[in-house]
mmCIF file of C-alpha atoms in Angstrom:
data_model
loop_
_atom_site.group_PDB
_atom_site.id
_atom_site.type_symbol
_atom_site.label_atom_id
_atom_site.label_comp_id
_atom_site.label_asym_id
_atom_site.label_seq_id
_atom_site.Cartn_x
_atom_site.Cartn_y
_atom_site.Cartn_z
ATOM 1 C CA UNK I 660 33.046 198.790 57.271
ATOM 2 C CA UNK I 661 29.588 197.541 58.308
ATOM 3 C CA UNK I 662 28.063 199.017 55.145
ATOM 4 C CA UNK I 663 30.632 197.249 53.000
ATOM 5 C CA UNK I 664 29.880 193.901 54.655
ATOM 6 C CA UNK I 665 26.133 194.470 54.319
ATOM 7 C CA UNK I 666 26.529 195.377 50.647
ATOM 8 C CA UNK I 667 28.669 192.317 50.081
ATOM 9 C CA UNK I 668 26.025 190.137 51.749
ATOM 10 C CA UNK I 669 23.244 191.679 49.678
ATOM 11 C CA UNK I 670 25.105 191.219 46.433
ATOM 12 C CA UNK I 671 25.986 187.591 47.126
ATOM 13 C CA UNK I 672 22.553 186.646 48.489
ATOM 14 C CA UNK I 673 20.319 188.454 46.052
ATOM 15 C CA UNK I 674 22.113 188.409 42.752
ATOM 16 C CA UNK I 675 20.414 186.174 40.197
ATOM 17 C CA UNK I 676 22.010 182.803 39.624
ATOM 18 C CA UNK I 677 23.107 182.139 36.053
ATOM 19 C CA UNK I 678 20.691 179.862 34.249
ATOM 20 C CA UNK I 679 22.113 177.632 31.529
ATOM 21 C CA UNK I 680 20.235 178.125 28.271
ATOM 22 C CA UNK I 681 19.674 175.345 25.758
ATOM 23 C CA UNK I 682 19.510 176.476 22.139
ATOM 24 C CA UNK I 683 17.509 174.064 19.996
ATOM 25 C CA UNK I 684 18.538 173.112 16.468
ATOM 26 C CA UNK I 685 16.396 174.459 13.622
ATOM 27 C CA UNK I 686 12.985 172.784 13.363
ATOM 28 C CA UNK I 687 12.797 171.438 16.926
ATOM 29 C CA UNK I 688 10.095 172.527 19.354
ATOM 30 C CA UNK I 689 10.538 172.626 23.152
ATOM 31 C CA UNK I 690 8.552 170.241 25.324
ATOM 32 C CA UNK I 691 7.834 169.745 29.038
ATOM 33 C CA UNK I 692 7.847 166.939 31.577
ATOM 34 C CA UNK I 693 4.989 166.097 33.928
ATOM 35 C CA UNK I 694 5.266 164.529 37.371
ATOM 36 C CA UNK I 695 3.528 161.157 36.906
ATOM 37 C CA UNK I 696 4.244 159.621 40.324
ATOM 38 C CA UNK I 697 5.734 160.679 43.663
ATOM 39 C CA UNK I 698 6.888 157.990 46.103
ATOM 40 C CA UNK I 699 7.531 159.688 49.461
ATOM 41 C CA UNK I 700 7.854 163.342 50.448
ATOM 42 C CA UNK I 701 10.215 166.209 49.787
ATOM 43 C CA UNK I 702 10.946 165.988 46.048
ATOM 44 C CA UNK I 703 11.514 169.440 44.650
ATOM 45 C CA UNK I 704 12.031 171.109 41.319
ATOM 46 C CA UNK I 705 13.122 174.411 39.850
ATOM 47 C CA UNK I 706 12.234 175.711 36.406
ATOM 48 C CA UNK I 707 14.875 177.865 34.684
ATOM 49 C CA UNK I 708 15.167 181.174 36.525
ATOM 50 C CA UNK I 709 12.607 180.080 39.130
ATOM 51 C CA UNK I 710 12.691 179.185 42.804
ATOM 52 C CA UNK I 711 12.764 175.663 44.246
ATOM 53 C CA UNK I 712 9.279 174.283 44.930
ATOM 54 C CA UNK I 713 7.800 171.059 46.271
ATOM 55 C CA UNK I 714 6.768 168.745 43.430
ATOM 56 C CA UNK I 715 3.347 167.142 43.381
ATOM 57 C CA UNK I 716 1.502 164.802 41.053
ATOM 58 C CA UNK I 717 0.710 166.453 37.669
ATOM 59 C CA UNK I 718 3.160 169.372 38.113
ATOM 60 C CA UNK I 719 4.842 170.531 34.893
ATOM 61 C CA UNK I 720 8.570 171.132 34.439
ATOM 62 C CA UNK I 721 10.062 173.085 31.549
ATOM 63 C CA UNK I 722 13.112 172.200 29.506
ATOM 64 C CA UNK I 723 16.114 173.271 31.594
ATOM 65 C CA UNK I 724 14.426 172.482 34.932
ATOM 66 C CA UNK I 725 16.291 170.729 37.744
ATOM 67 C CA UNK I 726 14.685 167.988 39.866
ATOM 68 C CA UNK I 727 15.987 166.747 43.211
ATOM 69 C CA UNK I 728 14.781 163.765 45.243
ATOM 70 C CA UNK I 729 15.773 163.320 48.906
ATOM 71 C CA UNK I 730 17.037 160.015 50.391
ATOM 72 C CA UNK I 731 13.456 158.866 51.107
ATOM 73 C CA UNK I 732 11.656 159.827 47.897
ATOM 74 C CA UNK I 733 11.459 158.620 44.305
ATOM 75 C CA UNK I 734 9.701 160.305 41.407
ATOM 76 C CA UNK I 735 8.514 159.438 37.894
ATOM 77 C CA UNK I 736 8.427 161.966 35.063
ATOM 78 C CA UNK I 737 6.371 161.546 31.882
ATOM 79 C CA UNK I 738 7.970 163.056 28.794
ATOM 80 C CA UNK I 739 6.185 163.946 25.570
ATOM 81 C CA UNK I 740 2.797 162.808 24.299
ATOM 82 C CA UNK I 741 4.159 159.290 23.830
ATOM 83 C CA UNK I 742 4.500 158.906 27.593
ATOM 84 C CA UNK I 743 8.209 158.144 27.820
ATOM 85 C CA UNK I 744 8.779 157.456 31.553
ATOM 86 C CA UNK I 745 11.877 158.422 33.538
ATOM 87 C CA UNK I 746 12.058 157.047 37.095
ATOM 88 C CA UNK I 747 14.242 159.076 39.463
ATOM 89 C CA UNK I 748 15.547 156.964 42.328
ATOM 90 C CA UNK I 749 16.086 158.334 45.835
ATOM 91 C CA UNK I 750 18.805 160.939 46.407
ATOM 92 C CA UNK I 751 18.954 162.011 42.741
ATOM 93 C CA UNK I 752 19.632 165.354 41.050
ATOM 94 C CA UNK I 753 18.874 165.650 37.327
ATOM 95 C CA UNK I 754 18.558 168.581 34.934
ATOM 96 C CA UNK I 755 16.192 168.329 31.967
ATOM 97 C CA UNK I 756 18.837 169.675 29.591
ATOM 98 C CA UNK I 757 16.885 169.120 26.373
ATOM 99 C CA UNK I 758 13.255 168.117 25.872
ATOM 100 C CA UNK I 759 12.448 168.739 22.236
ATOM 101 C CA UNK I 760 10.502 167.164 19.413
ATOM 102 C CA UNK I 761 9.837 167.370 15.705
ATOM 103 C CA UNK I 762 6.447 166.538 14.210
ATOM 104 C CA UNK I 763 6.109 165.316 10.633
ATOM 105 C CA UNK I 764 2.429 164.601 10.086
ATOM 106 C CA UNK I 765 1.484 161.918 12.619
ATOM 107 C CA UNK I 766 5.118 160.947 13.281
ATOM 108 C CA UNK I 767 6.843 162.508 16.295
ATOM 109 C CA UNK I 768 10.596 162.305 16.810
ATOM 110 C CA UNK I 769 11.944 163.266 20.247
ATOM 111 C CA UNK I 770 15.353 164.576 21.312
ATOM 112 C CA UNK I 771 16.127 164.190 25.017
ATOM 113 C CA UNK I 772 19.212 165.004 27.084
ATOM 114 C CA UNK I 773 19.255 164.506 30.859
ATOM 115 C CA UNK I 774 22.159 165.803 32.935
ATOM 116 C CA UNK I 775 22.424 163.407 35.906
ATOM 117 C CA UNK I 776 24.752 164.953 38.486
ATOM 118 C CA UNK I 777 23.829 162.620 41.360
ATOM 119 C CA UNK I 778 21.869 159.419 41.911
ATOM 120 C CA UNK I 779 20.165 157.031 39.511
ATOM 121 C CA UNK I 780 17.473 157.099 36.850
ATOM 122 C CA UNK I 781 15.703 154.253 35.069
ATOM 123 C CA UNK I 782 14.152 154.892 31.656
ATOM 124 C CA UNK I 783 11.181 152.985 30.236
ATOM 125 C CA UNK I 784 12.092 153.289 26.564
ATOM 126 C CA UNK I 785 9.191 151.228 25.196
ATOM 127 C CA UNK I 786 7.611 154.405 23.755
ATOM 128 C CA UNK I 787 10.801 155.788 22.207
ATOM 129 C CA UNK I 788 9.829 156.418 18.580
ATOM 130 C CA UNK I 789 11.997 155.556 15.545
ATOM 131 C CA UNK I 790 14.646 158.194 14.877
ATOM 132 C CA UNK I 791 14.429 159.602 18.395
ATOM 133 C CA UNK I 792 17.549 160.389 20.410
ATOM 134 C CA UNK I 793 17.876 159.944 24.185
ATOM 135 C CA UNK I 794 21.024 160.487 26.191
ATOM 136 C CA UNK I 795 21.966 160.713 29.845
ATOM 137 C CA UNK I 796 25.060 162.706 30.754
ATOM 138 C CA UNK I 797 26.894 161.995 34.017
ATOM 139 C CA UNK I 798 30.210 163.205 35.440
ATOM 140 C CA UNK I 799 31.685 159.858 34.275
ATOM 141 C CA UNK I 800 30.380 159.926 30.707
ATOM 142 C CA UNK I 801 27.351 159.823 28.416
ATOM 143 C CA UNK I 802 24.929 156.972 27.732
ATOM 144 C CA UNK I 803 22.724 156.920 24.639
ATOM 145 C CA UNK I 804 19.569 154.841 24.373
ATOM 146 C CA UNK I 805 18.873 153.715 20.800
ATOM 147 C CA UNK I 806 15.239 153.885 19.626
ATOM 148 C CA UNK I 807 13.200 150.734 19.113
ATOM 149 C CA UNK I 808 14.115 148.960 15.903
ATOM 150 C CA UNK I 809 17.691 150.247 16.007
ATOM 151 C CA UNK I 810 18.965 147.615 18.461
#
């Protein structure tokens, strides 16, 4: 009986957690986010398949990463070369569902999906390029931010 309980504990504690995988449409390239500002202590992140780690200024997060801020900490992420800023408020959990781009000469079009399961984010969309897509999914619904010139 003790061996069965121990085995059960080992299986439940050490089995890998499923990692959602985002498949990009043809012609899109994956991107990353960089921690641009940390306000407080204790923000943490986890890249797909990785362990939770404390986030610091200039850390990189891959597409599919999850970021969590505690009740006393805010965080700003910089997306893409254009410097699109996403401000995570305190007590927020967000997954970087899709961070992708397409380059056509000098023009860059970005495709962003954030999965906000808890808390609040504020997006500085001043660098959102024409044709780009940006959406935030929440348990209540989805919000899309139109690119500049499309409003």
